[in-house]
Coordinates of C-alpha atoms and ligand atoms in Angstrom, one line a residue:
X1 CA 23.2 -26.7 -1.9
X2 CA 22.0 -26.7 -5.6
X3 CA 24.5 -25.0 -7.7
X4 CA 23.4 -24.1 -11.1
X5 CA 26.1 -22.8 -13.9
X6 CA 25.1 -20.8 -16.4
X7 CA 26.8 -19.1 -20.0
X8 CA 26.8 -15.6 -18.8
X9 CA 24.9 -13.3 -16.5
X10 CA 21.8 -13.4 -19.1
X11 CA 21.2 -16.5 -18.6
X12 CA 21.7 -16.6 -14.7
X13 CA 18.9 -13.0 -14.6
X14 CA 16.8 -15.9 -16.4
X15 CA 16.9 -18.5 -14.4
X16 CA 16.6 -16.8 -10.9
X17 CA 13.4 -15.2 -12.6
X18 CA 11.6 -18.2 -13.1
X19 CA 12.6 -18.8 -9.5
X20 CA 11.4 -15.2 -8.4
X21 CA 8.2 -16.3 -10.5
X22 CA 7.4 -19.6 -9.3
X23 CA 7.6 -18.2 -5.7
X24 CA 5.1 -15.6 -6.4
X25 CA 2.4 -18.1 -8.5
X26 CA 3.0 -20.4 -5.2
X27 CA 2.3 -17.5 -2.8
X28 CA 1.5 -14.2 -4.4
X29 CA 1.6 -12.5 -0.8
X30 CA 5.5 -13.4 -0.6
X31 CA 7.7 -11.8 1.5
X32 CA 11.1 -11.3 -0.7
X33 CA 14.6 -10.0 1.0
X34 CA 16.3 -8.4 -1.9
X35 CA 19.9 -7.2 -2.4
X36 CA 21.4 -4.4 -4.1
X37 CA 24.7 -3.6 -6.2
X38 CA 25.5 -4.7 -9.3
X39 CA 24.6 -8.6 -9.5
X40 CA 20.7 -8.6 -9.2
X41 CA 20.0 -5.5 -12.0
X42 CA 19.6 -8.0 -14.5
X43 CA 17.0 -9.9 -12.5
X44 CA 15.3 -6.5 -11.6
X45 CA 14.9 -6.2 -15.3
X46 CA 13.1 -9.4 -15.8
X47 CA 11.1 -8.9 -12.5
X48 CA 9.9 -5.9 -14.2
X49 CA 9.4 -7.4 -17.3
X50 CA 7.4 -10.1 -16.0
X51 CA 4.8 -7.8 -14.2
X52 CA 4.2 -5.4 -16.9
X53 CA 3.3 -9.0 -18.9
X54 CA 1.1 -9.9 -16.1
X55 CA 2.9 -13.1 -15.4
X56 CA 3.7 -12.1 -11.4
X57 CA 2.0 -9.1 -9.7
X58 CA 4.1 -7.6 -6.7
X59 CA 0.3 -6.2 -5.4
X60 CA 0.7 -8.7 -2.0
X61 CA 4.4 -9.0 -1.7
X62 CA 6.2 -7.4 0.6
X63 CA 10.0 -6.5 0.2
X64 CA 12.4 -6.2 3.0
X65 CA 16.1 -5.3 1.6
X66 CA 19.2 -6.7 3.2
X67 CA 20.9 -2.9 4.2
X68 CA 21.2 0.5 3.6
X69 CA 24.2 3.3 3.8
X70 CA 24.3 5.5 7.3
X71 CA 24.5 9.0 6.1
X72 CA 22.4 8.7 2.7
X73 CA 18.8 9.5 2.8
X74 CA 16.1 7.9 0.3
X75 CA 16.6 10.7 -2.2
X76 CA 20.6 10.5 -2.7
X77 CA 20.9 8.8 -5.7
X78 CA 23.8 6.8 -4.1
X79 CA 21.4 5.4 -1.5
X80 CA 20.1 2.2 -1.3
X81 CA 16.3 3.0 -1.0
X82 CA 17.1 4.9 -4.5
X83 CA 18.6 2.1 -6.3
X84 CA 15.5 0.1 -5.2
X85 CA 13.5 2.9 -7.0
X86 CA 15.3 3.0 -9.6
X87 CA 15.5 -0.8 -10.8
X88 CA 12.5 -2.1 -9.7
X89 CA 9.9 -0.3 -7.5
X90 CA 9.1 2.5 -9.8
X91 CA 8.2 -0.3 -12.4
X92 CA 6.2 -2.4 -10.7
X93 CA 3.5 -2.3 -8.7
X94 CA 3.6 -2.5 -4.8
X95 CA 2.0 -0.8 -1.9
X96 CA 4.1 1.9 -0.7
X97 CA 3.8 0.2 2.9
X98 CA 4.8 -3.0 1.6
X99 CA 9.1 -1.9 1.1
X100 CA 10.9 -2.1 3.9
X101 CA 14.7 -0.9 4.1
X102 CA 16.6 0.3 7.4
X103 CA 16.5 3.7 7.4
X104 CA 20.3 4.9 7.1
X105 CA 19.5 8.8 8.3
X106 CA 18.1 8.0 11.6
X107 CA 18.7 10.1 14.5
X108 CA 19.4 6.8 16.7
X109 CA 20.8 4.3 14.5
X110 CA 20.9 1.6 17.2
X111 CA 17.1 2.2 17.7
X112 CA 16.9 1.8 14.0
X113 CA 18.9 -1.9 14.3
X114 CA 16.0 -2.5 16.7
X115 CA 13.2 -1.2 14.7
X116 CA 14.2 -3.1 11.5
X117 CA 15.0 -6.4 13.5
X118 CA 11.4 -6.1 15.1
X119 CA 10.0 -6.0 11.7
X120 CA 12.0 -8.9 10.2
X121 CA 11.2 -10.7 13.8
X122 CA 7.5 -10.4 12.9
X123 CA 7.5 -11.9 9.0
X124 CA 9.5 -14.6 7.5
X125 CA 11.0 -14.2 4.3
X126 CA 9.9 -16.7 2.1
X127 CA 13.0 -16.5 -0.7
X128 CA 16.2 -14.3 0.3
X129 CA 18.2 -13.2 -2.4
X130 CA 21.9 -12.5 -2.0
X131 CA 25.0 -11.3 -3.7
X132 CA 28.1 -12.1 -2.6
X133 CA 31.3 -10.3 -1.8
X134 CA 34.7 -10.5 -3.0
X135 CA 35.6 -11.1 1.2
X136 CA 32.7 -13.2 1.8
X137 CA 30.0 -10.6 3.0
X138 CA 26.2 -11.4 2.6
X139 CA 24.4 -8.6 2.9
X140 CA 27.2 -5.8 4.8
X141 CA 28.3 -8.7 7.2
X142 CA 31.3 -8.6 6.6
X143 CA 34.2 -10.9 7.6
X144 CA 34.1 -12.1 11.4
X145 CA 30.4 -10.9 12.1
X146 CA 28.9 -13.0 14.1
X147 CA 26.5 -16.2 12.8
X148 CA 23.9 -14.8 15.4
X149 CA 24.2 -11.4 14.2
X150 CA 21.0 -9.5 14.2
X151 CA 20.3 -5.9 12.3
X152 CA 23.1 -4.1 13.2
X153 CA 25.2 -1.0 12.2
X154 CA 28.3 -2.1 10.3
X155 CA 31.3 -0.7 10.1
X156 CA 32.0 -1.0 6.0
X157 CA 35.8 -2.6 4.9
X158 CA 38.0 -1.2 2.8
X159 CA 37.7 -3.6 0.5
X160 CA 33.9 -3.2 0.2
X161 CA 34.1 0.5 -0.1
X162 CA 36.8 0.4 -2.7
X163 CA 34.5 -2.1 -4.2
X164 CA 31.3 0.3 -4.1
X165 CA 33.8 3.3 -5.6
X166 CA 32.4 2.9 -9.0
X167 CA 29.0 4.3 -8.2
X168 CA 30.5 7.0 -6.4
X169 CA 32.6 10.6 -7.1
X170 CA 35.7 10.0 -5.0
X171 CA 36.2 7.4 -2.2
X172 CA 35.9 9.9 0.7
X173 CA 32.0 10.3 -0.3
X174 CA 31.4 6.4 0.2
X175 CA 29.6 6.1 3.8
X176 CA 32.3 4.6 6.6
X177 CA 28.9 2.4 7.7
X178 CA 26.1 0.7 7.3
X179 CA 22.9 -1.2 8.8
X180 CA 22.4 -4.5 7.6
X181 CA 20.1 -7.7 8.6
X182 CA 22.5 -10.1 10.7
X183 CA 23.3 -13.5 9.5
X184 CA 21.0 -14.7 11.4
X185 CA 17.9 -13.1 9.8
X186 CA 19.2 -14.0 6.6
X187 CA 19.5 -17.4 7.8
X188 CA 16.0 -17.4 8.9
X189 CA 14.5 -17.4 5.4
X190 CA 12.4 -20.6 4.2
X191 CA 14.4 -19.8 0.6
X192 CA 17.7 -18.6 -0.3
X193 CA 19.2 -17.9 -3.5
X194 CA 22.5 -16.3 -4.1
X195 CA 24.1 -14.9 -7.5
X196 CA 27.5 -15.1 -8.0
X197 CA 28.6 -12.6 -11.6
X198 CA 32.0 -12.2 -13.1
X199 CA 36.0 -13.8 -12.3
X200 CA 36.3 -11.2 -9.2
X201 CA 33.4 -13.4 -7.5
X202 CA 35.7 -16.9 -9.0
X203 CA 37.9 -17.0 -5.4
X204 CA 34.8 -16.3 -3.1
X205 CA 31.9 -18.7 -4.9
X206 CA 35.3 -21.6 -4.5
X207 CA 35.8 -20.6 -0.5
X208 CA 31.8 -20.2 -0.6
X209 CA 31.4 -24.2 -1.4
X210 CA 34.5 -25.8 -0.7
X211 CA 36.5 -23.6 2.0
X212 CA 35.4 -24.3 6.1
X213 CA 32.6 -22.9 7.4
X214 CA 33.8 -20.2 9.6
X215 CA 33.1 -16.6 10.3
X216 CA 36.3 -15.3 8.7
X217 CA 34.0 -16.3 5.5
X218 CA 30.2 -15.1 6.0
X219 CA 28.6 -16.9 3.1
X220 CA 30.2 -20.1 4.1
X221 CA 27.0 -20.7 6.5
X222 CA 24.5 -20.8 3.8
X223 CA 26.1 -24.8 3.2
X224 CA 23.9 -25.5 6.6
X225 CA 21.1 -24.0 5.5
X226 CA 18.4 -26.7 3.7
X227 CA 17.5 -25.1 0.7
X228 CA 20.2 -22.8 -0.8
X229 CA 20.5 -22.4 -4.5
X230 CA 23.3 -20.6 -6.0
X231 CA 23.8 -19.2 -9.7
X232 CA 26.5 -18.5 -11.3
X233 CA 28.1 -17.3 -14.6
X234 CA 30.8 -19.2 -16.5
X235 CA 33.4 -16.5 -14.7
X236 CA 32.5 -16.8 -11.0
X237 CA 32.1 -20.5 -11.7
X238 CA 36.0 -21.0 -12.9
X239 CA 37.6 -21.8 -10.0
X240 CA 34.9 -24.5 -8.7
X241 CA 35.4 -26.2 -12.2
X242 CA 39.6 -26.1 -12.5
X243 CA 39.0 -28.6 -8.4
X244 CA 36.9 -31.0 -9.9
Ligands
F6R1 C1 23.8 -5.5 -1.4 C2 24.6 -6.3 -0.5 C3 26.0 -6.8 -0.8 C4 26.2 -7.1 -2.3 C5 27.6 -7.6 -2.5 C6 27.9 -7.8 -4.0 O1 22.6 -5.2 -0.8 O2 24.1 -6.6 0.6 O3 26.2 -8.0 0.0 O4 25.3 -8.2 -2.7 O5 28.5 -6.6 -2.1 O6 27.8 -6.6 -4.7 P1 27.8 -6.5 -6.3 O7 26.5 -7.2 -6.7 O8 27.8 -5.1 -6.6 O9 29.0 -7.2 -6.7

């Protein structure tokens, strides 16, 4: 695993850019697994950035995002087909056909699971990128899901839904569930590069590296995956730093 510290979260949207970039110059018909919430907006910002100055072209790539809220559809401005909108597709350009996102208002949601699963089944992603909860979850697997974990519909923790409050009127509007890739898709990707922002990610980036690799953990199984590089700012980086 190739940990890499950064000042602050400028810095870190930099860095993972010139990752971002080097993947599409290297293969400009990539298939990227992006993330949503909070941590990647920077990086959406360069992304964007980076098109409109012609240096990478989304025009071959194809997207597939890690979940998506049961209950919201793509116009809900909570939703995570929106956010996608919002910080990156409607600033770059990419064929309509080429985003990919479960679809959370589905009249079968377990025939969704299977639909977005055949999908990922038929692509590889080429670089993954991931957040990382305060409990551990990558993507919405959240504590105790399964390694082998497929798309599936999650049930959400409190902890994540208190967590996902901010963007939200009152707690009682934040979906109970989700559809999310399994661990096991994510683990599936040739690339994977997780960013860790802020001292409330400090406790999970140290049980992320240094704590066992269990399931009561999710991100813990991206240490036996061969190419894995995390960033992090000064904050989530605290705890790593006061061990060695
Ligand atoms: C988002 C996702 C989640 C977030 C995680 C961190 O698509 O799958 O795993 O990456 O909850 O969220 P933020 O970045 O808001 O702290």
């Amino acid at each position: 695993m190739n940990i890499i510290q950064c000042n602050d979260s400028k810095e870190v949207a930099l860095i993972s850019y010139r990752i971002f970039k080097e993947q599409l110059i290297k293969k400009p018909n990539s298939t990227l697994g992006l993330a949503t919430g909070s941590t990647p907006i920077l990086l959406y910002n360069e992304l964007i950035k980076g098109s409109q100055l012609n240096e990478i072209s989304f025009k071959k790539v194809n997207i597939f995002n890690l979940d998506e809220y049961v209950g919201l559809n793509s116009e809900h401005k909570n939703s995570y087909a929106f956010f996608m909108k919002e910080y990156l597709l409607n600033f770059i350009e990419i064929e309509d056909n080429h985003f990919h996102i479960p679809n959370g208002t589905a009249c079968d949601l377990i025939e969704e699971c299977h639909r977005y699963n055949n999908l990922l089944s038929s692509t590889k992603i080429d670089l993954q990128l991931l957040g990382l909860g305060e409990n551990g979850h990558i993507g919405f697997n959240e504590p105790n899901t399964s390694f082998d974990s497929t798309t599936h519909l999650v049930e959400l923790t409190e902890n994540t839904r208190k967590n996902n409050s901010i963007y939200f009127k009152s707690i009682n509007d934040i979906p109970t569930h989700a559809i999310t890739m399994g661990i096991s898709n994510i683990i599936n990707a040739t690339k994977i590069l997780l960013l860790a922002i802020g001292e409330n990610k400090a406790e999970a980036v140290y049980n992320l590296i240094n704590g066992p690799i269990d399931v009561k953990f999710p991100g813990s199984i991206l240490r036996n995956h061969p190419d894995v590089t995390i960033i992090l700012d000064k904050e989530a980086a605290t705890l790593i730093n006061k061990v060695k």
